[in-house]
Short mmCIF file of C-alpha atoms and ligand atoms in Angstrom, two decimals:
data_model
loop_
_atom_site.label_atom_id
_atom_site.label_comp_id
_atom_site.label_asym_id
_atom_site.label_seq_id
_atom_site.Cartn_x
_atom_site.Cartn_y
_atom_site.Cartn_z
CA MET W 1 92.63 82.23 135.37
CA THR W 2 90.33 79.46 134.89
CA GLU W 3 91.16 75.71 135.12
CA GLU W 4 92.12 74.14 131.69
CA ARG W 5 89.62 72.43 129.44
CA THR W 6 89.78 69.79 126.82
CA GLY W 7 89.69 71.56 123.43
CA ASP W 8 89.41 70.05 120.01
CA PRO W 9 92.43 69.76 117.80
CA LEU W 10 90.85 71.69 114.86
CA GLY W 11 89.50 74.57 117.29
CA THR W 12 85.70 73.69 117.02
CA HIS W 13 85.06 74.36 120.73
CA ARG W 14 85.41 77.84 120.03
CA SER W 15 82.53 78.33 117.17
CA LEU W 16 79.81 80.28 118.60
CA GLU W 17 77.49 80.77 115.45
CA PRO W 18 76.91 77.54 114.31
CA ARG W 19 77.96 75.84 117.66
CA GLY W 20 80.67 73.18 116.65
CA ALA W 21 81.32 74.20 113.38
CA LEU W 22 85.04 74.47 111.72
CA PRO W 23 86.41 78.06 112.85
CA GLN W 24 86.95 79.35 109.08
CA PRO W 25 83.51 79.00 108.11
CA ALA W 26 81.78 79.90 111.24
CA TRP W 27 80.03 83.03 111.39
CA ARG W 28 81.19 83.96 115.17
CA LEU W 29 83.89 82.53 117.50
CA ASP W 30 84.29 82.44 121.04
CA ASN W 31 87.39 85.30 121.81
CA GLU W 32 86.93 85.26 125.60
CA MET W 33 91.11 84.75 126.51
CA SER W 34 90.57 83.67 130.02
CA GLU W 35 89.11 80.27 129.23
CA CYS W 36 91.89 77.74 128.54
CA PHE W 37 91.85 75.05 126.19
CA THR W 38 94.52 72.14 126.31
CA THR W 39 94.79 72.31 122.51
CA GLU W 40 95.34 76.35 122.39
CA ILE W 41 98.56 78.53 122.09
CA LEU W 42 97.51 82.15 123.39
CA VAL W 43 99.55 85.01 121.62
CA ASP W 44 99.84 88.39 122.68
CA VAL W 45 99.36 89.94 119.50
CA ARG W 46 101.27 92.81 118.10
CA VAL W 47 100.68 93.12 114.51
CA LEU W 48 97.75 92.09 112.28
CA ASN W 49 98.95 91.45 108.82
CA VAL W 50 95.66 92.19 106.94
CA ASP W 51 95.02 90.30 103.64
CA ALA W 52 95.64 92.83 100.70
CA ALA W 53 92.24 91.96 99.05
CA SER W 54 90.53 92.86 102.57
CA PHE W 55 92.59 95.82 103.36
CA ARG W 56 91.62 97.29 99.66
CA GLN W 57 87.86 96.56 100.45
CA MET W 58 88.04 98.16 103.95
CA GLU W 59 89.77 101.34 102.39
CA GLU W 60 87.10 101.36 99.55
CA ALA W 61 84.35 100.92 101.65
CA SER W 62 85.25 103.86 103.94
CA GLY W 63 86.03 105.96 100.86
CA GLY W 64 89.26 106.88 102.40
CA GLU W 65 88.02 108.36 105.15
CA PRO W 66 90.35 108.64 108.24
CA GLY W 67 90.14 105.68 110.83
CA GLY W 68 87.94 104.01 108.41
CA VAL W 69 90.08 101.01 108.01
CA GLU W 70 90.72 100.94 111.83
CA ARG W 71 86.60 101.18 112.56
CA ALA W 72 85.96 98.61 110.00
CA ILE W 73 88.57 96.05 111.78
CA LEU W 74 86.81 96.80 115.20
CA ALA W 75 83.39 96.16 114.15
CA THR W 76 84.52 92.90 112.56
CA VAL W 77 85.99 91.55 115.62
CA ARG W 78 83.70 92.70 117.63
CA GLU W 79 81.11 91.13 115.58
CA ARG W 80 82.98 87.64 114.52
CA GLY W 81 85.81 87.13 117.53
CA LYS W 82 87.99 87.14 114.66
CA GLN W 83 89.45 89.48 111.83
CA HIS W 84 87.37 87.53 108.81
CA ASN W 85 86.07 90.33 106.35
CA PRO W 86 82.53 89.54 105.78
CA VAL W 87 82.71 90.92 102.12
CA THR W 88 85.86 89.45 100.65
CA GLY W 89 85.85 86.31 103.45
CA SER W 90 89.84 86.78 103.72
CA GLY W 91 91.76 87.36 107.22
CA GLY W 92 95.36 87.50 106.80
CA MET W 93 97.85 86.34 109.92
CA LEU W 94 99.47 87.93 112.82
CA LEU W 95 102.45 88.28 114.66
CA GLY W 96 103.10 87.91 118.50
CA ARG W 97 104.32 86.42 121.49
CA VAL W 98 103.32 83.14 123.07
CA ALA W 99 101.75 84.17 126.12
CA ARG W 100 100.42 80.56 127.30
CA VAL W 101 100.56 76.77 125.95
CA GLY W 102 98.14 74.08 126.36
CA SER W 103 99.09 70.76 128.04
CA ALA W 104 98.19 69.04 124.56
CA VAL W 105 100.06 71.23 122.69
CA ARG W 106 103.34 71.38 124.50
CA ASP W 107 105.23 69.16 122.06
CA ARG W 108 104.81 71.98 119.29
CA GLY W 109 108.39 73.22 120.05
CA VAL W 110 107.49 76.89 121.29
CA LYS W 111 107.15 78.37 124.85
CA GLU W 112 105.91 81.38 126.55
CA GLY W 113 107.84 84.65 125.46
CA ASP W 114 108.75 83.21 121.85
CA ALA W 115 108.11 85.44 119.06
CA VAL W 116 105.80 83.72 116.37
CA ALA W 117 103.54 84.23 113.17
CA THR W 118 100.61 82.53 112.85
CA LEU W 119 100.35 80.82 109.19
CA ALA W 120 96.66 79.90 109.63
CA SER W 121 94.46 82.81 108.46
CA LEU W 122 92.87 85.39 110.77
CA SER W 123 89.58 84.05 108.96
CA LEU W 124 89.77 81.48 111.80
CA THR W 125 91.67 82.46 114.55
CA PRO W 126 90.09 83.91 117.41
CA LEU W 127 91.10 87.46 118.02
CA ARG W 128 90.38 90.45 121.06
CA ILE W 129 91.73 93.89 120.29
CA ASP W 130 92.17 96.11 123.26
CA ARG W 131 93.72 98.97 120.96
CA ILE W 132 94.70 99.69 117.74
CA LEU W 133 98.18 101.41 117.77
CA GLU W 134 98.53 102.31 114.21
CA VAL W 135 97.41 101.03 110.71
CA ARG W 136 100.06 101.12 107.89
CA PRO W 137 98.30 101.12 104.55
CA ALA W 138 101.45 100.60 102.51
CA SER W 139 102.11 97.56 103.97
CA ALA W 140 98.23 96.86 105.19
CA GLN W 141 99.88 96.26 108.19
CA VAL W 142 98.09 97.37 111.75
CA ALA W 143 99.69 97.34 115.21
CA VAL W 144 97.49 96.29 117.80
CA GLU W 145 97.63 95.20 121.47
CA GLY W 146 95.36 92.20 122.05
CA GLN W 147 95.29 88.49 122.24
CA ALA W 148 94.79 85.47 119.78
CA ILE W 149 94.59 81.86 119.78
CA LEU W 150 96.48 79.19 117.82
CA PHE W 151 94.92 75.73 117.54
CA GLN W 152 96.87 72.73 117.22
CA SER W 153 96.10 72.09 114.01
CA ALA W 154 97.41 75.47 112.76
CA PRO W 155 100.64 75.92 111.31
CA PHE W 156 102.49 78.77 112.56
CA ALA W 157 106.46 80.29 111.94
CA ARG W 158 109.31 81.09 114.59
CA MET W 159 110.17 84.84 113.19
CA PRO W 160 113.65 84.74 111.49
CA ASP W 161 116.66 86.45 113.13
CA ASP W 162 118.59 87.45 109.93
CA MET W 163 115.50 89.94 108.34
CA PRO W 164 113.16 92.85 109.88
CA GLU W 165 110.24 91.70 111.38
CA ARG W 166 107.75 93.92 109.33
CA LEU W 167 109.46 91.93 106.31
CA ALA W 168 109.12 88.61 107.57
CA LEU W 169 105.51 89.03 108.59
CA ALA W 170 104.88 90.46 104.74
CA LEU W 171 106.66 87.77 103.19
CA LEU W 172 104.97 84.97 105.42
CA ASP W 173 101.45 86.29 104.55
CA VAL W 174 101.85 85.23 101.06
CA ALA W 175 104.37 82.24 101.77
CA GLY W 176 101.85 79.79 99.55
CA ALA W 177 102.44 81.42 96.53
CA ALA W 178 106.14 80.84 95.48
CA PRO W 179 106.33 77.11 96.31
CA GLN W 180 103.43 76.67 93.95
CA VAL W 181 104.98 78.47 91.24
CA ALA W 182 108.06 75.79 91.63
CA ARG W 183 105.65 72.82 91.35
CA ARG W 184 103.58 74.31 88.29
CA VAL W 185 106.17 75.93 85.99
CA ARG W 186 108.72 74.05 83.68
CA PRO W 187 111.70 75.41 82.07
CA GLY W 188 110.89 77.05 78.92
CA ASP W 189 107.21 77.59 79.68
CA ARG W 190 105.77 81.14 79.26
CA VAL W 191 104.09 82.20 82.35
CA LEU W 192 102.15 85.46 82.86
CA VAL W 193 101.42 87.10 86.52
CA LEU W 194 98.67 89.41 87.19
CA GLY W 195 99.48 91.87 90.12
CA ALA W 196 103.02 91.37 89.27
CA GLY W 197 104.06 94.26 91.24
CA GLY W 198 102.71 93.56 94.12
CA LYS W 199 103.92 91.26 97.07
CA SER W 200 102.95 87.88 95.82
CA GLY W 201 103.45 88.98 92.47
CA LEU W 202 106.73 89.54 92.75
CA LEU W 203 107.81 86.41 94.35
CA CYS W 204 105.94 84.68 91.48
CA CYS W 205 107.78 86.11 88.76
CA ALA W 206 111.05 85.58 90.79
CA GLU W 207 110.21 82.26 91.30
CA ALA W 208 109.03 81.66 87.67
CA ARG W 209 112.21 83.01 86.35
CA ARG W 210 114.29 80.82 88.79
CA CYS W 211 112.50 77.55 87.03
CA GLY W 212 113.69 78.69 83.67
CA ALA W 213 110.07 80.07 82.29
CA THR W 214 110.01 83.22 80.19
CA VAL W 215 107.94 85.67 82.65
CA LEU W 216 105.14 88.36 81.44
CA GLY W 217 104.10 90.70 84.13
CA VAL W 218 100.96 92.66 84.30
CA GLU W 219 100.84 95.53 87.03
CA SER W 220 97.85 98.52 87.15
CA HIS W 221 99.99 100.81 89.51
CA GLY W 222 102.51 102.66 87.56
CA PRO W 223 105.40 102.58 90.44
CA TYR W 224 105.07 99.24 90.89
CA ALA W 225 105.44 98.22 87.19
CA GLN W 226 108.45 100.79 86.67
CA GLU W 227 110.00 98.84 90.13
CA LEU W 228 109.55 95.32 88.61
CA ARG W 229 110.86 96.40 85.27
CA GLY W 230 113.96 97.33 87.01
CA LEU W 231 114.42 93.99 88.33
CA GLY W 232 115.01 92.37 85.13
CA LEU W 233 112.76 89.23 86.08
CA CYS W 234 110.44 89.68 82.99
CA GLU W 235 110.33 89.74 79.47
CA ALA W 236 107.80 92.47 79.42
CA VAL W 237 106.17 93.91 82.15
CA ILE W 238 102.65 95.09 80.65
CA GLU W 239 101.26 98.29 82.40
CA ALA W 240 97.03 97.66 82.04
CA ASP W 241 94.11 96.47 84.24
CA ALA W 242 93.82 92.84 84.74
CA ARG W 243 90.03 93.44 84.89
CA ASP W 244 90.26 93.81 81.07
CA PRO W 245 90.80 90.73 79.32
CA LEU W 246 90.51 92.00 76.20
CA ALA W 247 93.64 94.41 76.45
CA ILE W 248 95.62 91.75 78.37
CA ARG W 249 94.91 89.46 75.24
CA ASP W 250 96.16 92.40 72.92
CA ALA W 251 98.78 93.21 74.96
CA LEU W 252 100.24 89.69 74.77
CA ALA W 253 99.69 89.53 71.26
CA ALA W 254 102.69 91.77 70.87
CA HIS W 255 104.74 89.31 73.34
CA GLY W 256 104.17 85.81 71.99
CA GLY W 257 100.36 85.40 72.56
CA GLU W 258 99.08 82.84 74.91
CA VAL W 259 101.06 81.71 78.15
CA ASP W 260 101.34 78.13 79.59
CA VAL W 261 100.63 79.17 82.87
CA ALA W 262 99.01 82.23 84.66
CA PHE W 263 99.07 83.15 88.37
CA SER W 264 96.55 85.87 89.47
CA CYS W 265 98.19 87.76 92.52
CA VAL W 266 95.52 91.19 92.27
CA ASN W 267 94.13 92.36 95.32
CA VAL W 268 91.09 93.35 93.12
CA ASP W 269 87.92 91.39 91.78
CA GLY W 270 86.94 90.45 88.35
CA ALA W 271 90.49 89.50 87.22
CA GLU W 272 89.45 85.81 86.50
CA MET W 273 88.75 86.10 82.75
CA ALA W 274 92.18 88.09 81.60
CA ALA W 275 94.05 85.11 83.00
CA ILE W 276 92.06 82.55 81.31
CA VAL W 277 91.70 84.42 78.11
CA ALA W 278 95.57 84.82 78.53
CA THR W 279 96.33 80.63 78.73
CA ARG W 280 96.54 78.40 76.12
CA GLN W 281 93.80 75.37 75.68
CA ARG W 282 95.42 72.42 78.57
CA GLY W 283 97.35 75.21 80.14
CA SER W 284 96.66 75.92 83.88
CA VAL W 285 95.70 79.12 85.77
CA TYR W 286 96.52 79.45 89.28
CA PHE W 287 94.30 81.87 91.54
CA PHE W 288 96.62 82.59 94.49
CA ALA W 289 94.05 86.26 94.67
CA MET W 290 91.64 85.60 97.61
CA SER W 291 89.17 88.38 95.36
CA THR W 292 88.82 85.25 92.70
CA SER W 293 85.10 84.17 92.26
CA PHE W 294 84.97 80.37 91.47
CA PRO W 295 81.74 80.50 89.38
CA ARG W 296 83.22 83.55 87.35
CA ALA W 297 86.22 81.51 86.67
CA ALA W 298 84.37 77.80 86.06
CA LEU W 299 81.66 79.24 84.37
CA GLY W 300 83.52 81.99 82.02
CA ALA W 301 86.22 79.13 80.96
CA GLU W 302 83.39 76.92 79.77
CA GLY W 303 81.53 79.90 78.32
CA ILE W 304 84.28 80.85 75.87
CA GLY W 305 85.58 76.97 75.41
CA LYS W 306 88.71 77.18 77.58
CA ASP W 307 90.11 73.58 78.64
CA VAL W 308 92.39 75.16 81.05
CA GLU W 309 93.05 73.66 84.33
CA LEU W 310 91.95 76.13 87.44
CA PHE W 311 93.75 75.73 90.65
CA ILE W 312 92.61 77.43 94.30
CA GLY W 313 95.70 78.97 95.63
CA ASN W 314 95.94 76.90 98.79
CA GLY W 315 97.82 79.25 101.25
CA PHE W 316 99.57 76.34 102.73
CA ALA W 317 102.23 74.30 100.89
CA GLU W 318 105.04 72.12 103.16
CA GLY W 319 107.97 74.15 103.74
CA HIS W 320 106.32 77.16 102.50
CA ALA W 321 107.94 79.76 104.82
CA GLU W 322 111.46 78.76 104.71
CA HIS W 323 111.06 78.54 101.04
CA THR W 324 109.79 81.97 100.68
CA LEU W 325 112.22 83.50 103.10
CA ASN W 326 114.83 82.03 101.24
CA LEU W 327 113.91 83.70 98.10
CA ALA W 328 114.05 87.02 99.40
CA ARG W 329 117.17 86.10 101.09
CA GLU W 330 119.15 85.79 97.92
CA PRO W 331 121.51 88.70 97.35
CA GLY W 332 120.04 90.89 94.13
CA PRO W 333 117.98 93.77 93.27
CA LEU W 334 114.90 91.85 94.56
CA ARG W 335 115.95 91.62 97.70
CA GLU W 336 116.44 95.25 97.89
CA LEU W 337 113.40 96.04 96.72
CA LEU W 338 111.81 94.02 99.47
CA HIS W 339 113.44 95.59 102.01
CA ARG W 340 113.28 99.02 100.57
CA ARG W 341 109.10 98.58 100.41
CA TYR W 342 108.48 96.21 103.38
CA ALA W 343 110.67 96.35 105.69
P1 NAP A 401 99.45 93.49 97.09
O1 NAP A 401 101.02 93.10 97.43
O2 NAP A 401 98.45 94.32 97.52
O3 NAP A 401 99.57 93.16 95.25
C1 NAP A 401 98.49 93.31 94.53
C2 NAP A 401 98.92 93.78 93.31
O4 NAP A 401 97.87 93.75 92.07
C3 NAP A 401 99.02 95.42 93.45
O5 NAP A 401 100.53 96.07 92.95
C4 NAP A 401 97.89 96.38 93.11
O6 NAP A 401 98.30 97.27 92.64
C5 NAP A 401 97.80 95.11 91.54
N1 NAP A 401 96.51 95.63 91.01
C6 NAP A 401 95.53 95.68 91.53
N2 NAP A 401 94.49 95.80 90.80
C7 NAP A 401 95.17 95.62 89.57
C8 NAP A 401 94.41 95.31 88.25
N3 NAP A 401 93.12 95.93 88.12
N4 NAP A 401 95.04 94.82 87.41
C9 NAP A 401 96.47 94.77 87.58
N5 NAP A 401 96.76 94.74 88.61
C10 NAP A 401 96.32 95.29 89.65
O7 NAP A 401 98.77 91.71 97.55
P2 NAP A 401 99.22 90.59 97.99
O8 NAP A 401 99.66 90.63 99.28
O9 NAP A 401 100.39 89.91 97.03
O10 NAP A 401 98.33 89.42 97.68
C11 NAP A 401 97.67 89.50 96.41
C12 NAP A 401 96.28 88.33 96.30
O11 NAP A 401 96.90 87.39 97.06
C13 NAP A 401 95.21 89.18 97.24
O12 NAP A 401 93.84 88.78 96.70
C14 NAP A 401 95.26 88.52 98.53
O13 NAP A 401 93.94 88.15 99.12
C15 NAP A 401 95.49 87.29 98.11
N6 NAP A 401 96.34 86.14 99.27
C16 NAP A 401 95.86 84.87 98.69
C17 NAP A 401 96.61 84.04 99.90
C18 NAP A 401 96.40 82.61 99.78
O14 NAP A 401 96.49 81.97 100.93
N7 NAP A 401 95.80 82.33 98.58
C19 NAP A 401 97.25 84.42 100.96
C20 NAP A 401 97.51 85.61 101.21
C21 NAP A 401 97.25 86.76 100.22
P3 NAP A 401 98.01 98.46 93.83
O15 NAP A 401 99.08 98.90 94.56
O16 NAP A 401 97.06 99.61 93.05
O17 NAP A 401 96.85 98.17 94.48
#
């Protein structure tokens, strides 16, 4: 082990291309873990929770070939020193145990051996993978042996001890979604959720309902639409393709028309206009989906004269981890479904 060197709280000391850049936009990071820096927490990684849009892109690009996602992950990490999907630009997060704590981060409340989940994206987390043990497509989780670095400025969560680890990891991956719903939705609002049957979609529907809204869900995957109906959170669950804005508009017409707030939680690109078309003038659209295109949304809204507020989904919100874990802890059918699907 080498002597500890001074690191930057934001992690710029790890950026190789371009040198000194912030680690998220950097093309390549230094993932040599024998180097110790004062501002770093070294983590022995056990599970990667790959971002849903990224996982789906890798599945599609490999044509569903066995081992395709595994090869794509290994190639990305080899080339970039991080799991930063070059096509979707997104990452995910990880679960592991603290292996070393730098001298400048001893006040962060973790010690060697603690189980932690990173709440900073894998797209900025230096990562070395020694071995992939298992790829689990249903949850986009990948069991690995390897190591990663958590920078001084990066949020993380201790793993809760009252729920299965895989479920907690799945929830923490999308922890930013439900708190944003709570900030934006008022009692009596009509709310649309695209991709409503997926992980973040379910949480958004539950939070919107808790805020006193009428919730309409759009989900293209039949079994997920059916499970969502069974929760009783939505006034209607529309089984449709969110990339077809006119179909969504027409389907909504049968359920009261435009909504006050729309949340996009799909894992595919091309759903921007459905959310915008479905929202009333001066309403708001929150794009949690990483597959969202800024120009498509901004220029698309302008092009159809839609004066709606467009929000980019920030993965971080103060207290988001506890907020989301508490939502999933509430007894009832949502909790049961989350356990069944993700635990
Ligand atoms: P997820 O569990 O895969 O849910 C996405 C849902 O959308 C799935 O049920 C999916 O069905 C459905 N869907 C796919 N294509 C659709 C279409 N054309 N029309 C309607 N529904 C469709 O994903 P997640 O983990 O909740 O993540 C959702 C999005 O949030 C992703 O884009 C992810 O990148 C993003 N994300 C953002 C942040 C952030 O910080 N902003 C953090 C984490 C994740 P299938 O089962 O058929 O795929």
